[in-house]
Amino acid sequence: MSTEAPRRVPGSGPAAVRVFTTVLTDGPVSRVDVARLTGLSPAAVTKAVRPLLDAGYLVEGELEDRPASVGRPANPLEVDADREFFVGIKATADELVGVVTDLRAVVRRAKHVRLRDHDVDHVVDAIAKLTKDLLSTDRAFQRRTTGLGLAIAGDVDHHAGVARYSPFLDWQNVPIARLVRKATGLETFVENDVKALTRAEQWFGHGVGSHSFALVTIGAGIGCGLVADGQLVEGAHDVAGELGHVTVDLNGAECMCGGRGCVETVASERAIVEHLRSATGEPELTLTAALARARTGDAATQRVFREAGRAIGVALATVANLVGPERIVVSGEGLPTYELVEEQIREEFGRQAYGAARCDVITREMPFEEWARGAAAVAIGQLLAAERL
Amino acid sequence: MSTEAPRRVPGSGPAAVRVFTTVLTDGPVSRVDVARLTGLSPAAVTKAVRPLLDAGYLVEGELEDRPASVGRPANPLEVDADREFFVGIKATADELVGVVTDLRAVVRRAKHVRLRDHDVDHVVDAIAKLTKDLLSTDRAFQRRTTGLGLAIAGDVDHHAGVARYSPFLDWQNVPIARLVRKATGLETFVENDVKALTRAEQWFGHGVGSHSFALVTIGAGIGCGLVADGQLVEGAHDVAGELGHVTVDLNGAECMCGGRGCVETVASERAIVEHLRSATGEPELTLTAALARARTGDAATQRVFREAGRAIGVALATVANLVGPERIVVSGEGLPTYELVEEQIREEFGRQAYGAARCDVITREMPFEEWARGAAAVAIGQLLAAERL
């Protein structure tokens, strides 16, 4: 099932992606400035630009006032945002969130649909229908969309296009990229959702130009995307950033993963709800109700949230101590909880992060559309790095 | 004190180092093969090779049988090992270990000296004397040595050449590179010892050609060097791989670092000895004696080692889950302990590492000469990447 894709040569990097994202961020920009900003040689820039121009992804802008004597004209480069559109879909346990983005990864359409069950055929059909609905809103989308990115939680082999293990969908070894490609006719890429979001941040978001950062998502699960030395840490076997299953208490409770004392045994939504119910003796207590109660000063619920905050703070410190990012961005659907426990998180992070590893920790809201945009960004990146350019 | 060095452009990589290490590993090798093996363009290889040839670090070998019609001759490249020599010094709390290596990082001389105290001037004098002794053994060393690498445990700003915090030497913000340069006349580079060892593995050891690996050292401290996507993870503030201060028990004992339940509170040599003494009620019990006793089946000492093994196993799983290396190499002066607790380590690692992150864990002995060689490797790498080439 698993096809081993050829590994990139260390450090060679996808020059096309680097050139493209530089033009995207800093355009209109001359080739000389692209070389300076990317660290590529002028020859490598010229080589990378050519197919991007030929394919119409980049266009040459007008010459600015410039003395003729300066030599070879250096028309500035720009991205043609409408040259191609991309579908991005994030699948959660409950719904599909789909977007259409342009080549700049700007969301042009968005749509949510409920997911009734997790049967693979059903999910594939729902993805195909959602894609059709999204693209049908604009003739240009229909004509100029060839790529689809799909983001799901769990263990994804994105080279082979296989969902190896998705706890929320209860999938194992599903060749989902192939199935979705067949159902939609679009070139399909599947990626772990947190990695997809991290790539979007790196290529099209706040991570552009950042040497290293970590994106930590809290909510149903606790995830982490890492960029070190300007590269997404993919993991040798496509597993990395599994912060939810990092141990914070080696004598702690058993986790669904088979481990013990994982961050998620204390700080996932499911764990928080379970602990809230057992702390209050109310088996029907919801997270929302408990949050409200904790905000009014209720000690029993506050204690549960505090423990979750401590585990998250320790987890952030583990990321800082091991990888040393410039900045940690915290996001995810669990942010309302985060706000309640931010003090514990900061206190624990401050204590456990080692010396200079005590980096900035900031929060940023990312609704599920943002995650779907991440999926589209993966398709954009794959397209740019593809052989066919 | 801290001078912010300019950051490398993400992914640009030190082409000279890549070319050099490729020739080192695969030489004699043609430029075409160097391009293929490094992923650099032929133009970039030619550009990187030129100053290495000019400086005599590389030499062109004889042409092999090759039809004249193939065009431009492609003389294979080789490293001239004796072109230059390097001093590498590892400082521990008790001694200095010094080596002289050639350009291939092969150790040609080694010498240990006791370190009587940790006063900065005293250590600098001892380093200067050791360097002089090492170099005086060979006229070629004296004539062709310009660089010295120094490896010390703790928080090192290697760009600025400052030991920001060294717990074993009890140093804070010591501009050690400048002081050693002044005392020895050699261009001096200082690096965290585990990172130095990791660089040596990456450039000149078992890590050559490896996309990602982790080196975990156990002993007085627990350290970790990480290579992801072919690059050493340096950390934005020069701190990364602080595995000893990753929390494994958020309700655990206080650590010297100010944190709680760090790996080192359970598994450092000091912690193991403390726990052994309190478990046996013998305040003078040594590690060696306890190891011997545990090997004969003594339950009280075995329990202490077992707990250390569990913490190390969890720590290895944390590395695997977060960074996903191809392989984890375990080394360090604590290996005798490791062997005793290997079963616990493997059991805990197997339980806590997440799915495909469950990578190979191997052990490898690295005496302190190997660490000193790592320090020399840092000097070699700096030389190759330096502007002056």
Short mmCIF file of N, CA, C and O in Angstrom, two decimals, chain A residues 7-12 18 37-39 155 164-165 211-212 224 226 228-231 233 235-237 239-243 245-251 257-260 262 310-311 314 318-326 348 351-352 354 356-357, chain B residues 7-12 18 37-39 155 164-165 211-212 224 226 228-231 233 235-237 239-243 245-251 257-260 262 310-311 314 318-326 348 351-352 354 356-357:
data_model
loop_
_atom_site.label_atom_id
_atom_site.label_comp_id
_atom_site.label_asym_id
_atom_site.label_seq_id
_atom_site.Cartn_x
_atom_site.Cartn_y
_atom_site.Cartn_z
N ARG A 7 13.17 10.56 -1.62
CA ARG A 7 13.42 11.67 -0.68
C ARG A 7 14.12 12.78 -1.42
O ARG A 7 14.98 12.55 -2.25
N ARG A 8 13.77 13.99 -1.03
CA ARG A 8 14.51 15.11 -1.58
C ARG A 8 15.94 15.06 -1.06
O ARG A 8 16.19 14.62 0.05
N VAL A 9 16.85 15.54 -1.85
CA VAL A 9 18.23 15.67 -1.39
C VAL A 9 18.25 16.71 -0.26
O VAL A 9 17.62 17.76 -0.39
N PRO A 10 18.91 16.43 0.86
CA PRO A 10 18.90 17.38 1.98
C PRO A 10 19.23 18.80 1.53
O PRO A 10 20.24 19.02 0.85
N GLY A 11 18.39 19.73 1.91
CA GLY A 11 18.71 21.14 1.70
C GLY A 11 18.51 21.64 0.29
O GLY A 11 18.60 22.83 0.06
N SER A 12 18.21 20.75 -0.67
CA SER A 12 18.07 21.26 -2.03
C SER A 12 16.84 22.14 -2.15
O SER A 12 16.86 23.17 -2.82
N ARG A 18 9.99 28.27 -3.41
CA ARG A 18 10.63 29.41 -2.75
C ARG A 18 10.53 30.66 -3.61
O ARG A 18 10.25 31.75 -3.10
N LEU A 37 16.50 37.52 -1.83
CA LEU A 37 15.58 37.12 -0.76
C LEU A 37 15.55 35.61 -0.54
O LEU A 37 15.34 35.14 0.58
N THR A 38 15.77 34.83 -1.59
CA THR A 38 15.71 33.37 -1.43
C THR A 38 17.07 32.76 -1.14
O THR A 38 17.14 31.63 -0.68
N GLY A 39 18.14 33.53 -1.44
CA GLY A 39 19.46 32.94 -1.28
C GLY A 39 19.83 32.04 -2.45
O GLY A 39 20.87 31.40 -2.44
N ASP A 155 -2.57 10.03 11.24
CA ASP A 155 -1.31 9.60 10.65
C ASP A 155 -1.53 9.45 9.14
O ASP A 155 -2.21 8.54 8.69
N ARG A 164 -3.23 6.60 6.95
CA ARG A 164 -2.81 5.37 7.62
C ARG A 164 -3.67 5.10 8.85
O ARG A 164 -4.02 3.99 9.16
N TYR A 165 -3.95 6.17 9.61
CA TYR A 165 -4.77 6.01 10.81
C TYR A 165 -5.42 7.33 11.14
O TYR A 165 -4.75 8.32 11.40
N HIS A 211 12.33 31.64 10.08
CA HIS A 211 13.30 30.56 10.03
C HIS A 211 12.74 29.32 10.74
O HIS A 211 12.95 28.20 10.32
N SER A 212 12.04 29.55 11.82
CA SER A 212 11.53 28.43 12.61
C SER A 212 10.32 28.89 13.42
O SER A 212 10.33 29.96 14.00
N CYS A 224 0.68 19.58 16.51
CA CYS A 224 1.80 20.51 16.42
C CYS A 224 2.46 20.40 15.05
O CYS A 224 2.77 19.31 14.58
N LEU A 226 5.82 21.82 12.92
CA LEU A 226 7.12 22.43 13.23
C LEU A 226 7.81 22.85 11.94
O LEU A 226 7.90 22.07 10.99
N ALA A 228 11.57 24.09 11.03
CA ALA A 228 12.93 24.29 11.53
C ALA A 228 13.82 24.58 10.34
O ALA A 228 13.70 23.92 9.31
N ASP A 229 14.64 25.59 10.46
CA ASP A 229 15.57 25.92 9.39
C ASP A 229 14.82 26.14 8.07
O ASP A 229 15.29 25.78 7.01
N GLY A 230 13.63 26.74 8.19
CA GLY A 230 12.85 27.08 7.00
C GLY A 230 12.12 25.91 6.35
O GLY A 230 11.48 26.08 5.32
N GLN A 231 12.21 24.72 6.95
CA GLN A 231 11.58 23.53 6.36
C GLN A 231 10.57 22.93 7.32
O GLN A 231 10.83 22.82 8.51
N VAL A 233 9.06 20.15 9.32
CA VAL A 233 9.58 18.87 9.82
C VAL A 233 8.53 17.81 9.50
O VAL A 233 7.45 17.81 10.08
N GLY A 235 9.07 14.37 9.42
CA GLY A 235 9.25 13.07 10.07
C GLY A 235 9.61 12.03 9.04
O GLY A 235 9.07 12.01 7.94
N ALA A 236 10.57 11.17 9.41
CA ALA A 236 11.09 10.19 8.44
C ALA A 236 9.97 9.29 7.93
O ALA A 236 9.98 8.86 6.79
N HIS A 237 9.00 9.01 8.79
CA HIS A 237 7.92 8.11 8.38
C HIS A 237 6.61 8.89 8.34
O HIS A 237 5.55 8.35 8.63
N VAL A 239 5.53 10.95 10.30
CA VAL A 239 4.97 11.27 11.61
C VAL A 239 5.92 12.22 12.31
O VAL A 239 7.11 11.94 12.44
N ALA A 240 5.38 13.37 12.70
CA ALA A 240 6.13 14.35 13.50
C ALA A 240 5.09 15.27 14.11
O ALA A 240 3.95 15.31 13.66
N GLY A 241 5.47 15.98 15.14
CA GLY A 241 4.54 16.93 15.74
C GLY A 241 3.40 16.28 16.51
O GLY A 241 2.38 16.91 16.75
N GLU A 242 3.59 15.02 16.89
CA GLU A 242 2.51 14.33 17.64
C GLU A 242 2.54 14.77 19.10
O GLU A 242 2.73 13.96 20.01
N LEU A 243 2.31 16.05 19.31
CA LEU A 243 2.41 16.61 20.65
C LEU A 243 1.35 16.03 21.59
O LEU A 243 1.59 15.91 22.79
N HIS A 245 0.54 13.14 21.97
CA HIS A 245 0.95 11.86 22.55
C HIS A 245 2.35 11.92 23.16
O HIS A 245 3.00 10.90 23.34
N VAL A 246 2.77 13.11 23.46
CA VAL A 246 3.97 13.28 24.27
C VAL A 246 3.56 13.09 25.74
O VAL A 246 2.52 13.59 26.17
N THR A 247 4.37 12.35 26.47
CA THR A 247 4.06 12.04 27.87
C THR A 247 4.37 13.24 28.77
O THR A 247 5.47 13.77 28.71
N VAL A 248 3.41 13.64 29.57
CA VAL A 248 3.71 14.66 30.58
C VAL A 248 3.64 14.08 31.98
O VAL A 248 3.97 14.75 32.96
N ASP A 249 3.18 12.85 32.09
CA ASP A 249 3.08 12.23 33.42
C ASP A 249 3.26 10.74 33.24
O ASP A 249 2.32 10.02 32.90
N LEU A 250 4.49 10.27 33.49
CA LEU A 250 4.76 8.87 33.17
C LEU A 250 4.02 7.91 34.09
O LEU A 250 4.00 6.70 33.84
N ASN A 251 3.36 8.46 35.12
CA ASN A 251 2.49 7.61 35.94
C ASN A 251 1.02 7.96 35.71
O ASN A 251 0.16 7.62 36.53
N CYS A 257 -4.15 5.89 22.60
CA CYS A 257 -3.07 5.47 21.71
C CYS A 257 -2.31 4.26 22.25
O CYS A 257 -1.44 3.72 21.58
N GLY A 258 -2.63 3.87 23.50
CA GLY A 258 -1.91 2.77 24.12
C GLY A 258 -0.82 3.25 25.07
O GLY A 258 -0.28 2.46 25.83
N GLY A 259 -0.51 4.53 25.00
CA GLY A 259 0.49 5.11 25.90
C GLY A 259 -0.12 5.50 27.23
O GLY A 259 -1.28 5.20 27.53
N ARG A 260 0.68 6.19 28.03
CA ARG A 260 0.25 6.57 29.37
C ARG A 260 0.65 8.02 29.62
O ARG A 260 1.75 8.41 29.28
N CYS A 262 -0.19 10.78 28.28
CA CYS A 262 -0.03 11.68 27.13
C CYS A 262 -0.73 13.01 27.42
O CYS A 262 -1.67 13.07 28.22
N ARG A 310 -1.96 23.24 32.76
CA ARG A 310 -0.59 22.84 33.14
C ARG A 310 -0.01 21.89 32.09
O ARG A 310 1.14 22.04 31.68
N ALA A 311 -0.82 20.93 31.66
CA ALA A 311 -0.32 19.96 30.67
C ALA A 311 0.03 20.66 29.36
O ALA A 311 1.04 20.34 28.72
N VAL A 314 3.31 22.59 29.82
CA VAL A 314 4.44 21.66 29.78
C VAL A 314 4.71 21.23 28.33
O VAL A 314 5.86 21.15 27.90
N THR A 318 8.07 21.61 26.12
CA THR A 318 8.75 20.48 25.47
C THR A 318 9.11 20.84 24.03
O THR A 318 10.23 20.58 23.58
N VAL A 319 8.18 21.47 23.34
CA VAL A 319 8.47 21.92 21.97
C VAL A 319 9.63 22.91 21.98
O VAL A 319 10.58 22.79 21.19
N ALA A 320 9.58 23.86 22.89
CA ALA A 320 10.64 24.88 22.95
C ALA A 320 11.98 24.25 23.29
O ALA A 320 13.00 24.56 22.66
N ASN A 321 12.00 23.36 24.27
CA ASN A 321 13.26 22.77 24.71
C ASN A 321 13.89 21.88 23.63
O ASN A 321 15.10 21.85 23.47
N LEU A 322 13.05 21.16 22.91
CA LEU A 322 13.59 20.22 21.93
C LEU A 322 13.94 20.89 20.61
O LEU A 322 14.95 20.59 20.00
N VAL A 323 13.08 21.80 20.15
CA VAL A 323 13.23 22.31 18.79
C VAL A 323 13.64 23.78 18.76
O VAL A 323 14.20 24.26 17.78
N GLY A 324 13.35 24.51 19.83
CA GLY A 324 13.79 25.91 19.92
C GLY A 324 13.25 26.82 18.84
O GLY A 324 14.04 27.52 18.20
N PRO A 325 11.95 26.87 18.62
CA PRO A 325 11.41 27.77 17.57
C PRO A 325 11.52 29.23 17.98
O PRO A 325 11.65 29.54 19.17
N GLU A 326 11.48 30.10 16.98
CA GLU A 326 11.44 31.53 17.27
C GLU A 326 10.17 31.91 18.03
O GLU A 326 10.16 32.81 18.84
N GLU A 348 3.41 27.58 33.67
CA GLU A 348 4.09 26.30 33.51
C GLU A 348 5.16 26.39 32.39
O GLU A 348 6.26 25.88 32.53
N ARG A 351 8.19 28.08 33.68
CA ARG A 351 9.00 27.28 34.58
C ARG A 351 9.75 26.18 33.84
O ARG A 351 10.90 25.88 34.15
N GLN A 352 9.10 25.56 32.85
CA GLN A 352 9.67 24.36 32.25
C GLN A 352 10.54 24.65 31.01
O GLN A 352 11.33 23.80 30.62
N TYR A 354 13.54 25.98 28.96
CA TYR A 354 14.92 26.05 29.45
C TYR A 354 15.62 27.30 28.91
O TYR A 354 15.87 27.42 27.71
N ALA A 356 17.14 30.21 27.22
CA ALA A 356 16.85 30.98 26.01
C ALA A 356 15.76 30.34 25.15
O ALA A 356 15.28 30.95 24.19
N ALA A 357 15.35 29.11 25.49
CA ALA A 357 14.27 28.46 24.72
C ALA A 357 12.92 29.09 25.04
O ALA A 357 11.93 28.80 24.40
N ARG B 7 21.43 35.49 10.05
CA ARG B 7 20.89 34.15 9.84
C ARG B 7 21.07 33.75 8.39
O ARG B 7 20.92 34.56 7.50
N ARG B 8 21.36 32.50 8.18
CA ARG B 8 21.39 32.01 6.82
C ARG B 8 20.00 32.10 6.22
O ARG B 8 19.00 31.95 6.92
N VAL B 9 19.94 32.34 4.95
CA VAL B 9 18.66 32.29 4.25
C VAL B 9 18.15 30.85 4.33
O VAL B 9 18.91 29.92 4.10
N PRO B 10 16.87 30.64 4.67
CA PRO B 10 16.37 29.29 4.82
C PRO B 10 16.68 28.42 3.59
O PRO B 10 16.44 28.82 2.46
N GLY B 11 17.26 27.27 3.85
CA GLY B 11 17.45 26.30 2.78
C GLY B 11 18.64 26.56 1.87
O GLY B 11 18.97 25.72 1.05
N SER B 12 19.27 27.70 2.01
CA SER B 12 20.38 27.97 1.09
C SER B 12 21.54 27.01 1.36
O SER B 12 22.16 26.52 0.44
N ARG B 18 28.61 20.97 1.91
CA ARG B 18 27.95 19.84 1.27
C ARG B 18 28.85 19.22 0.21
O ARG B 18 28.96 18.00 0.11
N LEU B 37 24.81 13.94 -6.24
CA LEU B 37 24.71 13.52 -4.85
C LEU B 37 24.26 14.65 -3.92
O LEU B 37 23.60 14.42 -2.92
N THR B 38 24.62 15.88 -4.24
CA THR B 38 24.25 17.00 -3.37
C THR B 38 22.93 17.64 -3.77
O THR B 38 22.33 18.36 -2.99
N GLY B 39 22.52 17.40 -5.02
CA GLY B 39 21.33 18.09 -5.50
C GLY B 39 21.62 19.52 -5.92
O GLY B 39 20.71 20.28 -6.26
N ASP B 155 24.32 25.87 27.67
CA ASP B 155 23.70 26.81 26.74
C ASP B 155 24.81 27.67 26.11
O ASP B 155 25.42 28.50 26.77
N ARG B 164 26.87 30.77 27.47
CA ARG B 164 25.87 31.55 28.22
C ARG B 164 25.62 30.94 29.60
O ARG B 164 25.46 31.63 30.58
N TYR B 165 25.57 29.60 29.64
CA TYR B 165 25.35 28.95 30.93
C TYR B 165 25.91 27.53 30.86
O TYR B 165 25.46 26.72 30.07
N HIS B 211 18.85 11.73 6.23
CA HIS B 211 17.94 12.86 6.15
C HIS B 211 17.62 13.39 7.53
O HIS B 211 17.50 14.59 7.76
N SER B 212 17.48 12.49 8.47
CA SER B 212 17.09 12.90 9.83
C SER B 212 17.55 11.86 10.82
O SER B 212 17.38 10.66 10.59
N CYS B 224 20.59 15.94 23.59
CA CYS B 224 20.02 15.46 22.34
C CYS B 224 20.41 16.40 21.20
O CYS B 224 20.25 17.61 21.30
N LEU B 226 19.65 17.00 17.11
CA LEU B 226 18.63 16.64 16.12
C LEU B 226 19.04 17.09 14.74
O LEU B 226 19.44 18.24 14.55
N ALA B 228 17.17 17.35 11.15
CA ALA B 228 15.89 17.20 10.44
C ALA B 228 16.09 17.77 9.05
O ALA B 228 16.69 18.84 8.90
N ASP B 229 15.60 17.04 8.05
CA ASP B 229 15.70 17.50 6.67
C ASP B 229 17.15 17.85 6.32
O ASP B 229 17.43 18.81 5.62
N GLY B 230 18.07 17.05 6.85
CA GLY B 230 19.48 17.22 6.52
C GLY B 230 20.18 18.36 7.23
O GLY B 230 21.36 18.61 6.98
N GLN B 231 19.48 19.05 8.11
CA GLN B 231 20.07 20.21 8.79
C GLN B 231 20.06 19.99 10.31
O GLN B 231 19.05 19.54 10.85
N VAL B 233 19.26 20.96 13.83
CA VAL B 233 18.29 21.88 14.44
C VAL B 233 19.03 22.70 15.50
O VAL B 233 19.45 22.16 16.52
N GLY B 235 17.95 25.72 16.86
CA GLY B 235 17.12 26.49 17.78
C GLY B 235 17.30 27.97 17.51
O GLY B 235 18.41 28.44 17.26
N ALA B 236 16.18 28.69 17.53
CA ALA B 236 16.21 30.11 17.16
C ALA B 236 17.17 30.89 18.06
O ALA B 236 17.80 31.85 17.63
N HIS B 237 17.27 30.48 19.30
CA HIS B 237 18.14 31.20 20.24
C HIS B 237 19.29 30.29 20.67
O HIS B 237 19.75 30.36 21.80
N VAL B 239 19.23 27.35 21.40
CA VAL B 239 18.86 26.29 22.34
C VAL B 239 17.92 25.33 21.62
O VAL B 239 16.90 25.76 21.07
N ALA B 240 18.30 24.08 21.59
CA ALA B 240 17.45 23.00 21.06
C ALA B 240 18.01 21.70 21.60
O ALA B 240 19.14 21.67 22.08
N GLY B 241 17.20 20.66 21.57
CA GLY B 241 17.68 19.36 22.03
C GLY B 241 17.90 19.27 23.52
O GLY B 241 18.62 18.41 24.00
N GLU B 242 17.25 20.16 24.27
CA GLU B 242 17.40 20.11 25.74
C GLU B 242 16.52 19.01 26.31
O GLU B 242 15.61 19.25 27.11
N LEU B 243 16.83 17.80 25.92
CA LEU B 243 16.00 16.67 26.31
C LEU B 243 16.04 16.43 27.83
O LEU B 243 15.07 15.97 28.41
N HIS B 245 15.77 18.46 30.07
CA HIS B 245 14.82 19.32 30.78
C HIS B 245 13.42 19.25 30.19
O HIS B 245 12.60 20.15 30.39
N VAL B 246 13.17 18.19 29.46
CA VAL B 246 11.80 17.89 29.05
C VAL B 246 11.11 17.21 30.24
O VAL B 246 11.69 16.35 30.90
N THR B 247 9.89 17.63 30.50
CA THR B 247 9.13 17.09 31.64
C THR B 247 8.58 15.71 31.33
O THR B 247 7.93 15.54 30.31
N VAL B 248 8.84 14.77 32.21
CA VAL B 248 8.20 13.47 32.05
C VAL B 248 7.22 13.20 33.19
O VAL B 248 6.48 12.23 33.17
N ASP B 249 7.22 14.08 34.18
CA ASP B 249 6.31 13.90 35.32
C ASP B 249 5.95 15.27 35.87
O ASP B 249 6.70 15.84 36.66
N LEU B 250 4.80 15.77 35.44
CA LEU B 250 4.51 17.16 35.82
C LEU B 250 4.24 17.32 37.30
O LEU B 250 4.15 18.45 37.79
N ASN B 251 4.18 16.21 38.03
CA ASN B 251 4.11 16.31 39.49
C ASN B 251 5.40 15.83 40.13
O ASN B 251 5.42 15.50 41.31
N CYS B 257 17.25 23.18 37.18
CA CYS B 257 16.94 24.23 36.20
C CYS B 257 15.78 25.10 36.63
O CYS B 257 15.47 26.09 35.98
N GLY B 258 15.11 24.72 37.74
CA GLY B 258 13.94 25.47 38.17
C GLY B 258 12.64 24.81 37.77
O GLY B 258 11.58 25.18 38.25
N GLY B 259 12.73 23.83 36.86
CA GLY B 259 11.54 23.12 36.44
C GLY B 259 11.21 21.98 37.38
O GLY B 259 11.82 21.81 38.45
N ARG B 260 10.25 21.17 36.96
CA ARG B 260 9.79 20.07 37.80
C ARG B 260 9.64 18.82 36.94
O ARG B 260 9.14 18.90 35.81
N CYS B 262 11.69 17.03 35.29
CA CYS B 262 12.51 16.91 34.08
C CYS B 262 13.12 15.50 34.01
O CYS B 262 13.32 14.86 35.04
N ARG B 310 12.74 3.99 32.52
CA ARG B 310 11.42 4.43 32.06
C ARG B 310 11.48 5.87 31.58
O ARG B 310 10.93 6.22 30.52
N ALA B 311 12.13 6.73 32.36
CA ALA B 311 12.21 8.15 31.98
C ALA B 311 12.95 8.32 30.66
O ALA B 311 12.56 9.13 29.81
N VAL B 314 10.67 7.17 27.81
CA VAL B 314 9.67 8.21 27.53
C VAL B 314 10.32 9.37 26.76
O VAL B 314 9.74 9.90 25.81
N THR B 318 9.38 10.90 23.14
CA THR B 318 9.06 12.31 22.91
C THR B 318 9.81 12.83 21.69
O THR B 318 9.24 13.52 20.84
N VAL B 319 11.07 12.47 21.57
CA VAL B 319 11.85 12.87 20.39
C VAL B 319 11.21 12.29 19.13
O VAL B 319 11.01 13.00 18.13
N ALA B 320 10.86 11.02 19.18
CA ALA B 320 10.27 10.37 18.01
C ALA B 320 8.93 11.00 17.65
O ALA B 320 8.66 11.30 16.48
N ASN B 321 8.09 11.24 18.64
CA ASN B 321 6.75 11.77 18.37
C ASN B 321 6.81 13.20 17.83
O ASN B 321 6.02 13.57 16.98
N LEU B 322 7.75 13.98 18.33
CA LEU B 322 7.78 15.39 17.91
C LEU B 322 8.54 15.58 16.61
O LEU B 322 8.13 16.38 15.77
N VAL B 323 9.64 14.88 16.44
CA VAL B 323 10.53 15.19 15.31
C VAL B 323 10.57 14.06 14.28
O VAL B 323 10.90 14.29 13.12
N GLY B 324 10.24 12.85 14.70
CA GLY B 324 10.15 11.75 13.75
C GLY B 324 11.43 11.43 13.01
O GLY B 324 11.44 11.34 11.79
N PRO B 325 12.55 11.21 13.72
CA PRO B 325 13.81 10.89 13.02
C PRO B 325 13.77 9.48 12.41
O PRO B 325 12.96 8.66 12.83
N GLU B 326 14.66 9.27 11.44
CA GLU B 326 14.80 7.92 10.88
C GLU B 326 15.31 6.95 11.94
O GLU B 326 14.99 5.78 11.93
N GLU B 348 9.18 1.06 27.32
CA GLU B 348 8.51 2.37 27.45
C GLU B 348 8.47 3.09 26.09
O GLU B 348 7.46 3.69 25.72
N ARG B 351 5.78 1.66 23.98
CA ARG B 351 4.43 2.05 24.38
C ARG B 351 4.13 3.50 24.03
O ARG B 351 3.04 3.85 23.61
N GLN B 352 5.12 4.37 24.21
CA GLN B 352 4.84 5.81 24.12
C GLN B 352 5.08 6.40 22.73
O GLN B 352 4.54 7.45 22.42
N TYR B 354 4.48 6.97 18.93
CA TYR B 354 3.18 6.95 18.27
C TYR B 354 3.30 6.34 16.87
O TYR B 354 3.91 6.91 15.99
N ALA B 356 3.89 5.14 13.45
CA ALA B 356 5.05 5.06 12.57
C ALA B 356 6.27 5.80 13.12
O ALA B 356 7.37 5.69 12.57
N ALA B 357 6.09 6.55 14.21
CA ALA B 357 7.22 7.25 14.82
C ALA B 357 8.14 6.28 15.56
O ALA B 357 9.22 6.65 16.00
#
